[in-house]
Coordinates of C-alpha atoms in Angstrom, one line a residue:
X1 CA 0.0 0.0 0.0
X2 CA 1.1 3.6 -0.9
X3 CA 2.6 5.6 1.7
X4 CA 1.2 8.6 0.2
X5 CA -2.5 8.5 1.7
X6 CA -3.6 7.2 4.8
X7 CA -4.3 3.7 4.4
X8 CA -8.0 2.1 5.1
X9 CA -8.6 -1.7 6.4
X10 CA -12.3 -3.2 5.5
X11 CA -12.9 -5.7 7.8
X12 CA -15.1 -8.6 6.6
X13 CA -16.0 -11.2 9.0
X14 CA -17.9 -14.3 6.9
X15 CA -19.5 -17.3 8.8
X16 CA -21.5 -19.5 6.4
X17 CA -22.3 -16.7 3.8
X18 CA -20.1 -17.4 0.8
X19 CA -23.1 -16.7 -1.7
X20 CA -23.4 -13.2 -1.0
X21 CA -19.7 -12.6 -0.5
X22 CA -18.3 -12.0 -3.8
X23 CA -21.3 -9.0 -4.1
X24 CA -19.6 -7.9 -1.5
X25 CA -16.1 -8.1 -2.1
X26 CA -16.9 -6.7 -5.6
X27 CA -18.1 -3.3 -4.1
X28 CA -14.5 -3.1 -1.9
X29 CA -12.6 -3.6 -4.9
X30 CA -14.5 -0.8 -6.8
X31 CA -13.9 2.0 -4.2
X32 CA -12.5 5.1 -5.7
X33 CA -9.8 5.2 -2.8
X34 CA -7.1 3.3 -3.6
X35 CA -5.0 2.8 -0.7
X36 CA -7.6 -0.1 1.2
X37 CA -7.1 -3.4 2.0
X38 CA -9.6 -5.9 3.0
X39 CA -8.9 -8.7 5.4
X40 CA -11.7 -11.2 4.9
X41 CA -11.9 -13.2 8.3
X42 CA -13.1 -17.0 7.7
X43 CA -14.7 -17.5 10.9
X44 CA -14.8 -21.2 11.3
X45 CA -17.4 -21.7 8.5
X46 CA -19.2 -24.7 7.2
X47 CA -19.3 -23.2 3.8
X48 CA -17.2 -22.9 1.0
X49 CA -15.8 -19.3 2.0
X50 CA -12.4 -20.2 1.8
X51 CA -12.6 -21.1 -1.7
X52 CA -14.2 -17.5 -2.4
X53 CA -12.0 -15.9 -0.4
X54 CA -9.3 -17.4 -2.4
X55 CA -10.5 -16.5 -5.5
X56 CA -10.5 -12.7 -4.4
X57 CA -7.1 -12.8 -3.4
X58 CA -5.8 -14.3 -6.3
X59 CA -7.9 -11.4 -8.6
X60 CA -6.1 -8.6 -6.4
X61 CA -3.6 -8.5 -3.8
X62 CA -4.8 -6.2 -1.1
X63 CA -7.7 -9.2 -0.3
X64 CA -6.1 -10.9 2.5
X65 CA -7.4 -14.2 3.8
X66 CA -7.4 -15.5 7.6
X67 CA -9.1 -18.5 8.9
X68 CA -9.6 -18.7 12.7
X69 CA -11.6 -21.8 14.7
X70 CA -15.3 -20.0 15.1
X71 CA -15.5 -17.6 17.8
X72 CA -18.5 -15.3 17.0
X73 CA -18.6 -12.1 14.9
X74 CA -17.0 -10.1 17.8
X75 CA -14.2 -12.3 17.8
X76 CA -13.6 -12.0 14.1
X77 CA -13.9 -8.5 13.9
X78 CA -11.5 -8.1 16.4
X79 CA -9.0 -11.1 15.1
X80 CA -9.1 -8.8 11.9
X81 CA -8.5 -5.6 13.3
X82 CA -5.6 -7.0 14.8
X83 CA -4.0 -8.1 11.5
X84 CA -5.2 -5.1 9.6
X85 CA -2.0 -2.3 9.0
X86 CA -4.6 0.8 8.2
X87 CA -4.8 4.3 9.7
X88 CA -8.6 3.8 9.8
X89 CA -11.1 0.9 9.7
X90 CA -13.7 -0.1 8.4
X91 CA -16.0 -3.0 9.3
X92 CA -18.4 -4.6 6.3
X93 CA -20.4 -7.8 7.2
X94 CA -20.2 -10.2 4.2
X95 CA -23.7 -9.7 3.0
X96 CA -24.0 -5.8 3.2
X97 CA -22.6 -3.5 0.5
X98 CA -20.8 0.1 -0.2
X99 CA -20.6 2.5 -2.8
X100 CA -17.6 3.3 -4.5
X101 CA -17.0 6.7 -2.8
X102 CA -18.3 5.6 0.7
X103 CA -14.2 5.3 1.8
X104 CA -13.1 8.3 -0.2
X105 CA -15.3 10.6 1.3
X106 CA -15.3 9.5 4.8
X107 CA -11.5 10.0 5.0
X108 CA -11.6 13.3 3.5
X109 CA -14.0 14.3 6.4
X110 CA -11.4 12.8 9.0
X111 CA -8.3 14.3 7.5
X112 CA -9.9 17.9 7.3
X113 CA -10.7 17.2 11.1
X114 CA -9.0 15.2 13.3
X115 CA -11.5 15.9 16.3
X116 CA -13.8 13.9 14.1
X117 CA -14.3 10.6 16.0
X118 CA -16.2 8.6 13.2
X119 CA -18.0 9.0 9.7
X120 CA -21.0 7.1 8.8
X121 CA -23.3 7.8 6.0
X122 CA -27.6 7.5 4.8
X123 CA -28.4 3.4 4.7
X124 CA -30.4 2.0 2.2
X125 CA -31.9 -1.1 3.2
X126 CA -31.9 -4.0 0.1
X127 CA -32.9 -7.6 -0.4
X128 CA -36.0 -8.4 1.8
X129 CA -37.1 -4.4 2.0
X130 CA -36.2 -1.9 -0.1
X131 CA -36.5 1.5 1.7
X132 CA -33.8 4.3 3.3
X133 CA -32.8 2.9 6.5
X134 CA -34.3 5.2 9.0
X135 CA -32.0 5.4 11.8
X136 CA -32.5 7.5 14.6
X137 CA -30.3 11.0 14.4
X138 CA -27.2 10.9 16.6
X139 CA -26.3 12.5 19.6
X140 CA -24.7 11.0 22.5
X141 CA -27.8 10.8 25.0
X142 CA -29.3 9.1 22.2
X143 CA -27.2 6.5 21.7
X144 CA -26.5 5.9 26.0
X145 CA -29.9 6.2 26.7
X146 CA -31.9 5.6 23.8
X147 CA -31.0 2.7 21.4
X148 CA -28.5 2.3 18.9
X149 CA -28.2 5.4 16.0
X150 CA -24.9 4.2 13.8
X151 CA -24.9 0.6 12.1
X152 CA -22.0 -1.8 12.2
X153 CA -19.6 -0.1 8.8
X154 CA -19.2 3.4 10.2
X155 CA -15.0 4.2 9.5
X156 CA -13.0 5.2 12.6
X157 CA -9.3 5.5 13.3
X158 CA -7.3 2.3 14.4
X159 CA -5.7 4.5 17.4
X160 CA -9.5 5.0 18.7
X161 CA -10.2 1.3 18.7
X162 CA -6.9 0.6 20.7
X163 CA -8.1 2.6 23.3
X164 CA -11.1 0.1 24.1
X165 CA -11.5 -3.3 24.5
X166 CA -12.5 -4.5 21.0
X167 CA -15.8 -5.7 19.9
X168 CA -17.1 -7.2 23.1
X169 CA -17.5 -11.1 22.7
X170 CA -20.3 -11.0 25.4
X171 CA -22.8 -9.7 23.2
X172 CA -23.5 -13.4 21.9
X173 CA -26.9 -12.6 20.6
X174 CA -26.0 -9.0 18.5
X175 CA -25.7 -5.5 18.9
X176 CA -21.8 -5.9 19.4
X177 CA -21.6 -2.9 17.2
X178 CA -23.8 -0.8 19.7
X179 CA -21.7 -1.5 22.5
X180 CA -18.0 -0.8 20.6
X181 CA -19.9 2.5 19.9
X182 CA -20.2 2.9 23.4
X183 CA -16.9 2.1 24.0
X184 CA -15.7 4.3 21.4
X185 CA -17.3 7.3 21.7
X186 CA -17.2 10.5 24.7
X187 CA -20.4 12.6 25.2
X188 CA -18.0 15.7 23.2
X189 CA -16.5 13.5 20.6
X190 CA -17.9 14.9 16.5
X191 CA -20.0 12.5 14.9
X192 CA -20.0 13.4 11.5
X193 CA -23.1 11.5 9.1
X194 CA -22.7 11.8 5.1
X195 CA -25.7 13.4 3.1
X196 CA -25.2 10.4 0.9
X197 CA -26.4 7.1 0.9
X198 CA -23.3 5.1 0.6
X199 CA -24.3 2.3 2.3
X200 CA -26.2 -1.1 1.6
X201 CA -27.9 -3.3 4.4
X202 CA -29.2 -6.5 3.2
X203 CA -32.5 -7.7 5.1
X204 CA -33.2 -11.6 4.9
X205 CA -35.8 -13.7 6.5
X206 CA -33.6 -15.0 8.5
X207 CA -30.9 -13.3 10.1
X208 CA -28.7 -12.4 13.5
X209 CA -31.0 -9.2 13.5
X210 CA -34.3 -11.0 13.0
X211 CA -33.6 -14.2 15.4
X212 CA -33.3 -11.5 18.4
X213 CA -36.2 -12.3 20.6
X214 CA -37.9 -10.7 23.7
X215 CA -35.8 -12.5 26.1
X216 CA -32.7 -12.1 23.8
X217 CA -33.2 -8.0 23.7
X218 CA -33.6 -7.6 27.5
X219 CA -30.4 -10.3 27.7
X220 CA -28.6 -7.5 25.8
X221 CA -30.0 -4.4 27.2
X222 CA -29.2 -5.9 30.2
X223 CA -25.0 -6.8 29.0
X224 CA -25.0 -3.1 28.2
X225 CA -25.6 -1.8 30.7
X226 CA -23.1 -4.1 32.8
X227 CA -20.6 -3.7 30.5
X228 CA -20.7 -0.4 30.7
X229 CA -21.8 0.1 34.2
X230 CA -19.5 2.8 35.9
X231 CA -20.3 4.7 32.5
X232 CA -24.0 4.4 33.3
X233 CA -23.9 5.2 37.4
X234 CA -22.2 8.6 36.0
X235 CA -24.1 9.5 33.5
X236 CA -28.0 8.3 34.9
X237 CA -28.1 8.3 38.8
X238 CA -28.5 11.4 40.3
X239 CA -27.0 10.3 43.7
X240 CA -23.7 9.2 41.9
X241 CA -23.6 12.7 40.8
X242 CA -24.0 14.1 44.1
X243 CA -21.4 11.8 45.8
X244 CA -19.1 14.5 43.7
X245 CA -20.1 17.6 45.4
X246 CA -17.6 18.8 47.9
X247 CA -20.2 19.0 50.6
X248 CA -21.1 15.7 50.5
X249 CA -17.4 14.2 50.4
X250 CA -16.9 16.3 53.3
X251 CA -19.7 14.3 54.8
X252 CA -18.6 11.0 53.7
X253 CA -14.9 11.2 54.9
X254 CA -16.0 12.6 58.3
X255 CA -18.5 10.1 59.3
X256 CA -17.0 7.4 57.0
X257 CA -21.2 8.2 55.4
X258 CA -21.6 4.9 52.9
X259 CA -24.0 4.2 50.5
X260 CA -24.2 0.7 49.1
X261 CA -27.7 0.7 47.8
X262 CA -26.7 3.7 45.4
X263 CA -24.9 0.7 43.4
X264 CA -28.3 -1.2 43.0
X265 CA -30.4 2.3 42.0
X266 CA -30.0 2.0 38.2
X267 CA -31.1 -1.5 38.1
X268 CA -34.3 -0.2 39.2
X269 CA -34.2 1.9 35.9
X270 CA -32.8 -0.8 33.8
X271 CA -36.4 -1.0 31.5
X272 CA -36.0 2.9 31.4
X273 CA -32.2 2.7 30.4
X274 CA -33.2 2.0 26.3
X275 CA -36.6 3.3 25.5
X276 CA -38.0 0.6 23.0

């Protein structure tokens, strides 16, 4: 890869979806930014991905190919990330698509800016539906307290995602992206969102998205919130807060004042924590 532009790494995680991975892999090597490689992660699959994979790396070299024993898409997000060499990233699940100026774009919105914390773009939904994806706009309270706002291939910087702990491989059921994005992101940190819709969901029958049941959704409401707990006692309980008003630590530390059940408060708010 060229030294001459900051260097992009499209992460695609594949477990048992070689059919719709070569549409996929067609749309990475079409991007009108150059400098990209794409590290397709064979995640322990019964299929014939290898064989596709193979086939892509032989057509161009910056397809790369890993195979790893399966571990969940967490997991091979993260086992991808780690063998990726770009500035910024990029994670594409091996059924969804991108335009060919989704990467060009995006990067010339983080070099202009480098308080920028990550680009996404408009989503158009394909396959089963055919609409815009309408996601609900971004801010920071909306995405801590409301539900998720930014799908899976937003591009962020590789420095950014060393600061956290990955893609969480306790989010067995989904919504692993929600959480990184949680991870990733400060209440101050710019979110920028393209005019454009540069990328392409594909909606199926049958999918991680639509096997999520009632039980499965509180399950990972529920892992949010835990892993992200200290976050949460900051940010929603009111008597976290005023544990860090002088007056009250002069309280505390004189008559060794302790309040356990402040600990146990949000759980009583947990069904309030995402608003369905």
């Amino acid at each position: 890869m060229s030294d001459l532009y900051p260097a992009i790494s499209i992460i695609v995680p594949c477990y048992n979806q070689a059919q719709y991975l070569p549409e996929t892999l067609q749309t990475v090597l079409e991007q009108a930014y150059a400098n990209w490689e794409c590290i397709i992660v064979n995640d322990g699959s019964p299929d014939n991905t290898e064989e596709v994979a193979l086939e892509w790396c032989g057509k161009d070299d910056r397809f790369k190919y890993l195979k790893k024993e399966n571990g969940g898409l967490s997991d091979a997000r993260n086992y991808g990330i780690k063998h990726s060499l770009g500035k910024y990233i990029l994670p594409l699940d091996s059924d969804d698509k991108i335009s060919k100026d989704y990467t060009r774009e995006a990067i010339e919105v983080l070099e202009k800016d480098s308080a920028i914390k990550l680009v996404f773009c408009r989503a158009q939904l394909f396959g089963g539906d055919s609409q815009e994806w309408e996601l609900l706009p971004y801010t920071y309270e909306n995405l801590l307290l409301v539900r998720n706002c930014i799908y899976c291939s937003a591009i962020y910087k590789r420095e950014d995602y060393n600061k956290t702990v990955g893609y969480n491989v306790n989010m067995i059921y989904g919504w692993e992206d929600y959480d990184f994005w949680i991870s990733l992101l400060n209440k101050d940190d710019k979110v920028v969102k393209l005019d454009k819709i540069h990328f392409f969901y594909r909606t199926k029958d049958v999918s991680m998205r639509t096997l999520i049941t009632k039980e499965k959704e509180d399950y990972l409401r529920l892992q949010i919130f835990k892993n992200h707990q200290e976050l949460y006692l900051q940010y929603i309980n009111p008597i976290a807060q005023f544990r860090e008003l002088k007056e009250f630590k002069l309280i505390e530390n004189s008559l060794q004042y302790r309040i356990g059940g402040y600990v146990l408060a949000p759980f009583r708010y947990i069904s309030k924590i995402f608003k369905k």
